[in-house]
PDB file of C-alpha atoms in Angstrom:
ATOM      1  CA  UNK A 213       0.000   0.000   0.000  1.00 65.00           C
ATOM      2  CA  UNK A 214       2.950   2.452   0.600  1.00 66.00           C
ATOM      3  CA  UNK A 215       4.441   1.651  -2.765  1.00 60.00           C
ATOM      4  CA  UNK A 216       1.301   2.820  -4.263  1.00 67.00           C
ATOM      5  CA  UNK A 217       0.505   5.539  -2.138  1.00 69.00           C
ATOM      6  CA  UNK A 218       3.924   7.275  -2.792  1.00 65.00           C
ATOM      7  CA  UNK A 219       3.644   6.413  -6.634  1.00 62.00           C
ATOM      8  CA  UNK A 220       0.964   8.740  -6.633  1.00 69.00           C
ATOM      9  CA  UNK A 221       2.248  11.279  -4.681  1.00 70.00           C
ATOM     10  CA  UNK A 222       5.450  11.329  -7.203  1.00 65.00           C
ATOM     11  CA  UNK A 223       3.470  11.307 -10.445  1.00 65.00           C
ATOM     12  CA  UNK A 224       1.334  14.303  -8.627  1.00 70.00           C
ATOM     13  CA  UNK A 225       4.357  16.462  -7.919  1.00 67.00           C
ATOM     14  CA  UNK A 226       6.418  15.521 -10.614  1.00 65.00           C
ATOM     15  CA  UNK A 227       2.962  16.849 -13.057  1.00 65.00           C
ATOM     16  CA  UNK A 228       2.209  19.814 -10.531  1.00 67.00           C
ATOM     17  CA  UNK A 229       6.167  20.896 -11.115  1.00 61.00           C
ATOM     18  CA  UNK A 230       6.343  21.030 -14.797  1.00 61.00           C
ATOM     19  CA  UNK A 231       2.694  22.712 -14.989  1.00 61.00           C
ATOM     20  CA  UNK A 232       4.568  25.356 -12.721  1.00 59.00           C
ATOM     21  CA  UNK A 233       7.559  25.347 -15.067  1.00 55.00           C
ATOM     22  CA  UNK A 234       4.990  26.238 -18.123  1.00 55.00           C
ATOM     23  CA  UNK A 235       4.581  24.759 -21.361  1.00 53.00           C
ATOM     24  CA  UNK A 236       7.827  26.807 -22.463  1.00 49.00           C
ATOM     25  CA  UNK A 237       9.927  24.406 -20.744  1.00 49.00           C
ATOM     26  CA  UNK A 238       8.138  21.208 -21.600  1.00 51.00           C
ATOM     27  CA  UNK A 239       7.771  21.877 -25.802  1.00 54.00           C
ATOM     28  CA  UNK A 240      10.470  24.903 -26.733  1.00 49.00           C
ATOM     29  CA  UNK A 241      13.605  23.388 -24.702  1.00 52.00           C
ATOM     30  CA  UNK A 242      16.971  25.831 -24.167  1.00 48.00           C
ATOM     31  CA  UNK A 243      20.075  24.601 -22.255  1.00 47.00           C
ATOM     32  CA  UNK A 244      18.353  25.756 -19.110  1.00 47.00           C
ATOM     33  CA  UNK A 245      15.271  24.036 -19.629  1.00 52.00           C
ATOM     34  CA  UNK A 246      16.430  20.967 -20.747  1.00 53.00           C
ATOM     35  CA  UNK A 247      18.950  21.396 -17.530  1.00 54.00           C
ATOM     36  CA  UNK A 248      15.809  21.805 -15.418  1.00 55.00           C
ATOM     37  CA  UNK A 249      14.246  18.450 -16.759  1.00 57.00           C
ATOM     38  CA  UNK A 250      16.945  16.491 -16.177  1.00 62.00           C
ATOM     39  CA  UNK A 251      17.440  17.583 -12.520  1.00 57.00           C
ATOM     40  CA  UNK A 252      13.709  17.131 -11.662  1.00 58.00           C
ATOM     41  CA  UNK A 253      13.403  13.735 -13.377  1.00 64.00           C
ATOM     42  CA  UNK A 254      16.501  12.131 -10.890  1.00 63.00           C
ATOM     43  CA  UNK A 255      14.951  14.452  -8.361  1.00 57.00           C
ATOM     44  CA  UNK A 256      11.158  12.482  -8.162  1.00 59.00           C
ATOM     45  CA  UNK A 257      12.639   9.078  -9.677  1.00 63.00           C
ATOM     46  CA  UNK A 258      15.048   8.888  -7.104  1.00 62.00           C
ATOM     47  CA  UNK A 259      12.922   6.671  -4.182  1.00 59.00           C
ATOM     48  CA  UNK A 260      12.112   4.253  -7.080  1.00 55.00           C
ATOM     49  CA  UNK A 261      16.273   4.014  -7.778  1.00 55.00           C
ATOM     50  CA  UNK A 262      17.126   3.235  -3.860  1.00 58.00           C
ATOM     51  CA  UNK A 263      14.575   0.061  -3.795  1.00 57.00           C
ATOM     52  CA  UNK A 264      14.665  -3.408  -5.644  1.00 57.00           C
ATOM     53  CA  UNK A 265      13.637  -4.075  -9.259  1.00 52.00           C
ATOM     54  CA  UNK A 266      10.348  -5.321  -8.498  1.00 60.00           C
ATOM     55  CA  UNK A 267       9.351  -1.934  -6.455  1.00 63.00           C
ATOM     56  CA  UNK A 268      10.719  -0.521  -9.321  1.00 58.00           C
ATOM     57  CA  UNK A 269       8.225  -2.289 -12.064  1.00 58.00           C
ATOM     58  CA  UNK A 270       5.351  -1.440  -9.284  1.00 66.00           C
ATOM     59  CA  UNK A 271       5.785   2.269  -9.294  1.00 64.00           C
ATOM     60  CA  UNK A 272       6.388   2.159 -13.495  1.00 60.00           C
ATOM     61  CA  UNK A 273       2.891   0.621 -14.124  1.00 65.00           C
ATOM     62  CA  UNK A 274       1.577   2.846 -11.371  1.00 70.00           C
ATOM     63  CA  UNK A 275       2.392   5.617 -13.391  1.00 65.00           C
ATOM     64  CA  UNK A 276       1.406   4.474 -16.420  1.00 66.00           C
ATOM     65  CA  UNK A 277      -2.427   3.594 -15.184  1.00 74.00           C
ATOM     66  CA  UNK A 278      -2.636   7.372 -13.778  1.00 72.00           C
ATOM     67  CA  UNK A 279      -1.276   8.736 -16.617  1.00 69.00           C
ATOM     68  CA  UNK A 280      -4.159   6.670 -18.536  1.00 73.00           C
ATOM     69  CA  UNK A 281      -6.633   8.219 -16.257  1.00 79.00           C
ATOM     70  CA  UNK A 282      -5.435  11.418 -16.570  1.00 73.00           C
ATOM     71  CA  UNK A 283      -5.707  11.411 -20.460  1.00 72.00           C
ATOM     72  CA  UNK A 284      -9.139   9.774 -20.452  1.00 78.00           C
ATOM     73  CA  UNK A 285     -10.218  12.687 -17.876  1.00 78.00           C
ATOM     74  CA  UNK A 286      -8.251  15.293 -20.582  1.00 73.00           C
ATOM     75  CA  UNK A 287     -11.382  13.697 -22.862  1.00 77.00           C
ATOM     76  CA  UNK A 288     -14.057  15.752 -20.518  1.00 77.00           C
ATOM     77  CA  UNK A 289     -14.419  19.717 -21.590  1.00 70.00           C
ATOM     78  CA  UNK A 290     -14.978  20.546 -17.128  1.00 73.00           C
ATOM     79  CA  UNK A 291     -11.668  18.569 -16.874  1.00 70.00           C
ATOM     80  CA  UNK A 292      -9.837  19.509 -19.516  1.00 69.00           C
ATOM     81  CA  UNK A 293      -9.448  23.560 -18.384  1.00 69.00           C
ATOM     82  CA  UNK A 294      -7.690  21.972 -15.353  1.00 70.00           C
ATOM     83  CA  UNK A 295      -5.245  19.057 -16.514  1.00 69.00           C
ATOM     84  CA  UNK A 296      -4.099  21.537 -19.145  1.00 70.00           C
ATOM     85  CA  UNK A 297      -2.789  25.478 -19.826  1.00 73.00           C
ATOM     86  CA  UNK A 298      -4.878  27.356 -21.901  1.00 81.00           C
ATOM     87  CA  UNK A 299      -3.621  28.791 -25.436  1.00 88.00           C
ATOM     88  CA  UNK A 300      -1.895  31.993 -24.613  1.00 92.00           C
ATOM     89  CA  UNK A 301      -2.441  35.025 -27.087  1.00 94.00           C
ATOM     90  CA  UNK A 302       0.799  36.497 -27.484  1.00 94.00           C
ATOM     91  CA  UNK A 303      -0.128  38.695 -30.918  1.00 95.00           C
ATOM     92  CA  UNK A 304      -3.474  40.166 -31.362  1.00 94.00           C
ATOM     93  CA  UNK A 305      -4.176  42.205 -34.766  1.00 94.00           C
ATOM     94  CA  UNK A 306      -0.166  43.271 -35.296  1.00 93.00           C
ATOM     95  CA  UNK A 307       0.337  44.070 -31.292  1.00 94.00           C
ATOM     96  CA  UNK A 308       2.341  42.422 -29.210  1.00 94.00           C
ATOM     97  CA  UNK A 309       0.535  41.317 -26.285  1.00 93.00           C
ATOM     98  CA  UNK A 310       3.355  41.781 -23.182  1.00 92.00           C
ATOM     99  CA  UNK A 311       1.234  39.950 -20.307  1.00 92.00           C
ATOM    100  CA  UNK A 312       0.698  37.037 -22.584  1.00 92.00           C
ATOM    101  CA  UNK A 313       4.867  37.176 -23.493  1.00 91.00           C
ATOM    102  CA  UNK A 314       4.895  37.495 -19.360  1.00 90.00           C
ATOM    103  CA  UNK A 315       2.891  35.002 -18.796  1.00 88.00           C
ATOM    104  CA  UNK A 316       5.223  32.590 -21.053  1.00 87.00           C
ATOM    105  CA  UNK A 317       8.013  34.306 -19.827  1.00 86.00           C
ATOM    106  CA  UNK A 318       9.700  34.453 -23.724  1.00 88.00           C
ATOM    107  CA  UNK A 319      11.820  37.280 -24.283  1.00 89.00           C
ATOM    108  CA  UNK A 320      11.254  39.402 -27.527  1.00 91.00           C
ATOM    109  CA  UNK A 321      13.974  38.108 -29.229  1.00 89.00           C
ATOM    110  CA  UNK A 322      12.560  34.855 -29.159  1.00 89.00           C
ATOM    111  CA  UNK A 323       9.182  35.702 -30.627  1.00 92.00           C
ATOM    112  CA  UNK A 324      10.746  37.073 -33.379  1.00 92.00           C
ATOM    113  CA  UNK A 325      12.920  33.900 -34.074  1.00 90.00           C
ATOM    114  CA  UNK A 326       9.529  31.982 -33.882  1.00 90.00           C
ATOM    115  CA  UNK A 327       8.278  34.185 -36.488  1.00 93.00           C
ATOM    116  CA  UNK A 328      10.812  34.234 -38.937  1.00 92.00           C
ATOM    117  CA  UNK A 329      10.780  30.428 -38.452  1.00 91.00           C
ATOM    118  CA  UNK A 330       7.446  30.220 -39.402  1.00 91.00           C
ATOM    119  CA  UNK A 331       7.353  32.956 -42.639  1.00 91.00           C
ATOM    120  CA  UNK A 332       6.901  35.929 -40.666  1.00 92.00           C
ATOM    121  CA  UNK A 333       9.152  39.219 -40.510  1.00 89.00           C
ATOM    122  CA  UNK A 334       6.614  41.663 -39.768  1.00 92.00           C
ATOM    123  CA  UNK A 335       4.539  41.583 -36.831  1.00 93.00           C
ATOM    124  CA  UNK A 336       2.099  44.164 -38.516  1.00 94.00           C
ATOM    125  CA  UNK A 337       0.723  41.296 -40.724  1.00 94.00           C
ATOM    126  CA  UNK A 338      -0.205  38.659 -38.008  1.00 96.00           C
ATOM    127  CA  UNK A 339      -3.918  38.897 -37.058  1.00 96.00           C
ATOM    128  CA  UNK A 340      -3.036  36.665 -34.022  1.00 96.00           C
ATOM    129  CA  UNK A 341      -0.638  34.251 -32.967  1.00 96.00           C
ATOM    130  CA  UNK A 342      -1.303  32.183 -30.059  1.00 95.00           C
ATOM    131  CA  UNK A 343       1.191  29.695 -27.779  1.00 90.00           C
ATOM    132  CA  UNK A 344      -0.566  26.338 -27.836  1.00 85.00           C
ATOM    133  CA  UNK A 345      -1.181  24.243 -24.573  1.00 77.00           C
ATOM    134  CA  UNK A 346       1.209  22.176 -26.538  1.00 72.00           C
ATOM    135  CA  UNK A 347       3.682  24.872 -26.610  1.00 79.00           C
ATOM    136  CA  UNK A 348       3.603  25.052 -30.080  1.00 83.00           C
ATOM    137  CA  UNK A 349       2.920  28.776 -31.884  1.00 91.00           C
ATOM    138  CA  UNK A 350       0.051  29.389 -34.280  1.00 93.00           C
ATOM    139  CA  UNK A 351       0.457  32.062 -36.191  1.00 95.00           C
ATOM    140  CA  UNK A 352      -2.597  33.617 -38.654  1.00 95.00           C
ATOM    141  CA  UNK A 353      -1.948  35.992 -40.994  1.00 95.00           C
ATOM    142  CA  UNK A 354      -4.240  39.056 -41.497  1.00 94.00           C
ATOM    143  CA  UNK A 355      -6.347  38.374 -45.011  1.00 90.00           C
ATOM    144  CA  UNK A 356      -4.441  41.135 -46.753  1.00 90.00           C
ATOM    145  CA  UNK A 357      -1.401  39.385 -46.126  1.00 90.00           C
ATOM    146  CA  UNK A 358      -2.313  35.387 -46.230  1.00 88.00           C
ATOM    147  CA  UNK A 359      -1.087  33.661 -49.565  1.00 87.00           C
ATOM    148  CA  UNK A 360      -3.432  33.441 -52.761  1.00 87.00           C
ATOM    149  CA  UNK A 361      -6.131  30.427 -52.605  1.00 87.00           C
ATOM    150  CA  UNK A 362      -7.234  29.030 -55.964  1.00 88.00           C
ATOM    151  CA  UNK A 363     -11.074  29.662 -54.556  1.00 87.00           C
ATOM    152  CA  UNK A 364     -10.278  33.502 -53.957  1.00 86.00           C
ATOM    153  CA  UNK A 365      -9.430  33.863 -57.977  1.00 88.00           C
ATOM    154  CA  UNK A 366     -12.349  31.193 -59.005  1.00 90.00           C
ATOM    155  CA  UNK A 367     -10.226  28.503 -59.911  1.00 90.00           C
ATOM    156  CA  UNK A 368     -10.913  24.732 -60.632  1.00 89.00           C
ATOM    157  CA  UNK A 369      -7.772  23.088 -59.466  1.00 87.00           C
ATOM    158  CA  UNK A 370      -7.658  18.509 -60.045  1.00 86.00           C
ATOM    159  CA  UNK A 371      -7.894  16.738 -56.593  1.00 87.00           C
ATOM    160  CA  UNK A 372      -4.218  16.253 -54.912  1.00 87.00           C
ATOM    161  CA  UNK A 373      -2.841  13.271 -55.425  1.00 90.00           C
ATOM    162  CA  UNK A 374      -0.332  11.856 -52.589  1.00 93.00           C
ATOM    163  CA  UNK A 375       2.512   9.457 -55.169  1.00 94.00           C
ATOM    164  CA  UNK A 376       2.198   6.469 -53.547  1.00 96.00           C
ATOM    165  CA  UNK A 377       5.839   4.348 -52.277  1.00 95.00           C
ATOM    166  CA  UNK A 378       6.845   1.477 -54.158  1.00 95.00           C
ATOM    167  CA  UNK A 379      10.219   0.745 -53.158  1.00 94.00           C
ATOM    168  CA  UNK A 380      11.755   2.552 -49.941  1.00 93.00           C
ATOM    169  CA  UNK A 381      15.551   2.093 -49.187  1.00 91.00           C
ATOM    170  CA  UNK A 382      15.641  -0.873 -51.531  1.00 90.00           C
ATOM    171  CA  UNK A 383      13.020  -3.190 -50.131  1.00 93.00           C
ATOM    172  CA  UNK A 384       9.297  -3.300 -51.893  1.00 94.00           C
ATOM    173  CA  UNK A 385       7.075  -2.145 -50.009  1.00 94.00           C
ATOM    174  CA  UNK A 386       4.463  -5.051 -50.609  1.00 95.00           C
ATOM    175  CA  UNK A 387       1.047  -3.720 -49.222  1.00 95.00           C
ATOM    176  CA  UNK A 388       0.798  -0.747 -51.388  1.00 95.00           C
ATOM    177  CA  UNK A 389       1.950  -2.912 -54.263  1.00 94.00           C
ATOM    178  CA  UNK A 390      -1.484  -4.575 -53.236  1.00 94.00           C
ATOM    179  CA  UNK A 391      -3.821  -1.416 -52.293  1.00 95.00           C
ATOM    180  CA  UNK A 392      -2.950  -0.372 -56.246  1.00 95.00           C
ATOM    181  CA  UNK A 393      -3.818  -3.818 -57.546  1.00 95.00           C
ATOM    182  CA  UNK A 394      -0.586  -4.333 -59.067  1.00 94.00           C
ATOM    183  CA  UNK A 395       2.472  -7.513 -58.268  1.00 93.00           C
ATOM    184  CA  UNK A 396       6.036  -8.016 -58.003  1.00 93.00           C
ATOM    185  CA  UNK A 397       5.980  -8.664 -61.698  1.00 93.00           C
ATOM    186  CA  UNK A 398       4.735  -5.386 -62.615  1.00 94.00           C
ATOM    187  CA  UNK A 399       7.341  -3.799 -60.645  1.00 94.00           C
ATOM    188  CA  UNK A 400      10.493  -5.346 -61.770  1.00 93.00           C
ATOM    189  CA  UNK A 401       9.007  -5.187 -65.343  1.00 93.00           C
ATOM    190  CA  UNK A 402       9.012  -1.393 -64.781  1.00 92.00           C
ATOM    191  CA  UNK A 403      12.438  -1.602 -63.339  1.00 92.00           C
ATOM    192  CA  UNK A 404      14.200  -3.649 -66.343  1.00 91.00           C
ATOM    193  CA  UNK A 405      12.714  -0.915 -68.438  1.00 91.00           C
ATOM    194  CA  UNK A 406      14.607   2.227 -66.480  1.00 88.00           C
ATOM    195  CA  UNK A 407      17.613   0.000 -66.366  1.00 90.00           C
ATOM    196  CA  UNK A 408      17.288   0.227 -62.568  1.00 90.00           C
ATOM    197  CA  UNK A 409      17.567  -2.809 -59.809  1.00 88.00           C
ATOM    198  CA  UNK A 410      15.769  -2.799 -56.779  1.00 90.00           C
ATOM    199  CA  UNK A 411      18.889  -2.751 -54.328  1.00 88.00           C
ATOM    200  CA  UNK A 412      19.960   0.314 -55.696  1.00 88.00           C
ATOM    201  CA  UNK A 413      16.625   2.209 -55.591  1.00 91.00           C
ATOM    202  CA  UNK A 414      16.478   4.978 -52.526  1.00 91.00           C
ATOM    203  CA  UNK A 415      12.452   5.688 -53.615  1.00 94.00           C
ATOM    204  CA  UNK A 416       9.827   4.494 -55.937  1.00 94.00           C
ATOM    205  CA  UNK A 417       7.086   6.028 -55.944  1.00 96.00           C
ATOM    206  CA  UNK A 418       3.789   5.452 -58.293  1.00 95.00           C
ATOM    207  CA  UNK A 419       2.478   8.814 -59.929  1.00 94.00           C
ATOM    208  CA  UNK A 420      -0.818   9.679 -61.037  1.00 92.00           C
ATOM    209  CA  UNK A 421      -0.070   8.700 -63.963  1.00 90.00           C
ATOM    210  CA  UNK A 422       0.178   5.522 -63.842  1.00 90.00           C
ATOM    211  CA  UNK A 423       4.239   5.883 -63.843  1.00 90.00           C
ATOM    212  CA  UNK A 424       7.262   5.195 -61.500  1.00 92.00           C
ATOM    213  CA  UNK A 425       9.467   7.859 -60.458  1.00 93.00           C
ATOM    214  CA  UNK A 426      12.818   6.622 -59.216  1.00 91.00           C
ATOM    215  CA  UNK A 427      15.304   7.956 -57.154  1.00 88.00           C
ATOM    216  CA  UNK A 428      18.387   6.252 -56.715  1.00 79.00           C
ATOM    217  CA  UNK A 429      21.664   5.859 -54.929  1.00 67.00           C
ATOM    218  CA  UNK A 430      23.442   7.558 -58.020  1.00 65.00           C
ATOM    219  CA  UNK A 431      24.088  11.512 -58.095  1.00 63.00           C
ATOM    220  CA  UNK A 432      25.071  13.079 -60.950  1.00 64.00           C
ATOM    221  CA  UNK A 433      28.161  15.318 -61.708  1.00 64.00           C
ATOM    222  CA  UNK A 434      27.100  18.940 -62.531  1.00 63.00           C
ATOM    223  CA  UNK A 435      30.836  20.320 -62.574  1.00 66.00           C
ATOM    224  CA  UNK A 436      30.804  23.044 -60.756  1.00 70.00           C
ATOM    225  CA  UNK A 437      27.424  24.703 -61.419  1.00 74.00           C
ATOM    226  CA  UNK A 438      26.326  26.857 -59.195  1.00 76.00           C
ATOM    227  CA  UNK A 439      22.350  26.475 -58.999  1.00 73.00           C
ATOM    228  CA  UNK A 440      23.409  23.230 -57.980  1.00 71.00           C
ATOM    229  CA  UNK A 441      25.858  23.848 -55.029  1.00 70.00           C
ATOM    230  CA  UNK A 442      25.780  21.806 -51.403  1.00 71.00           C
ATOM    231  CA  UNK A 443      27.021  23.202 -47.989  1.00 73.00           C
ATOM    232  CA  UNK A 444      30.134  21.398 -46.662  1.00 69.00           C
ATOM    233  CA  UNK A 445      33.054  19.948 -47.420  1.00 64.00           C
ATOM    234  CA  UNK A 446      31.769  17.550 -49.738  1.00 65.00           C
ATOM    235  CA  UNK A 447      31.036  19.813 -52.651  1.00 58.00           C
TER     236      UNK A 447
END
């Protein structure tokens, strides 16, 4: 009873800790952060480490069961407000919202590395971006500024079609050989006619067309040209 009892009591503080630390910590890890994990996670493992194997497995699927209560409470809205953060509006219709940054505790320089990571350089354009209870950043651009959709200039665009692997680092890949109707035959039939042989195939994908595109281990020489230049040594 006292292995469970102080299972709980671990998993508890361990959860109440990090929702004190903030979802910063948890998603968006720096050196301190990630510093900060580490410590806590010897800190509240550390009774299981002092006590025999089989305590040990006792307190693991302890914590597993509560945290598969804990997500099938997440599943109830009344619940939900309290096992997790709320989104935190950090940009609101091109201002920066400071108690939300506060709240977060992200410094300004940050934001804007967030930004230009996801396409932004101008805070201006943003209608709002929000910090996730994931810790994630959504950012949505004012409708001035959001790219061109096909149904904005009455356009008819064909359904997207999703090329479907074949081969993948030289092995078939068998059941989507199957979902298209098609064999093993077909395949290396295909592949005799490119010259190509399955162990030296990175990808093979089927196109809408009823084709194979193939991508192999080969690259080819472009001597020097410039469009086609690669960081590194090994240019």
């Amino acid at each position: 009873m006292d292995t469970i009892y102080q299972a709980v009591i671990i998993f508890i503080a361990g959860y109440l800790f990090l929702r004190v630390t903030g979802k910063k910590a948890v998603s968006q890890m720096h050196s301190f952060d990630l510093l900060y994990i580490f410590i806590l996670t010897n800190i509240i493992s550390s009774p299981v480490e002092v006590e025999h194997l089989g305590k040990a497995m006792i307190f693991a699927v302890i914590t597993v069961i509560l945290y598969k209560i804990l997500i099938r409470l997440s599943l109830h809205n009344k619940l939900r407000w309290i096992l997790y953060e709320s989104p935190t509006v950090i940009i609101h219709n091109g201002d920066i919202d400071r108690k939300g940054l506060k709240k977060i505790r992200m410094p300004m320089n940050e934001l804007l590395s967030h930004l230009r990571v996801k396409g932004y350089t101008d805070i201006q354009s943003i209608a709002i971006a929000v910090m996730e209870e994931t810790g994630n950043i959504s950012v949505i651009p004012k409708s001035e500024y959001r790219p061109v959709q096909p149904n904005d200039l009455n356009l008819k665009v064909k359904k997207e079609y999703l090329p479907i692997p074949l081969i993948m680092d030289g092995q078939i890949v068998y059941h989507n050989l199957k979902y298209l109707n098609l064999d093993r035959g077909w395949l290396i039939n295909e592949l005799e006619k490119a010259g190509e042989k399955i162990e030296n195939i990175t990808l093979a994908t089927y196109l809408e067309d009823g084709k194979l595109f193939i991508d192999n281990n080969e690259e080819k020489e472009h001597k020097s040209n410039p469009y086609y230049y690669k960081p590194g040594k090994d240019n």
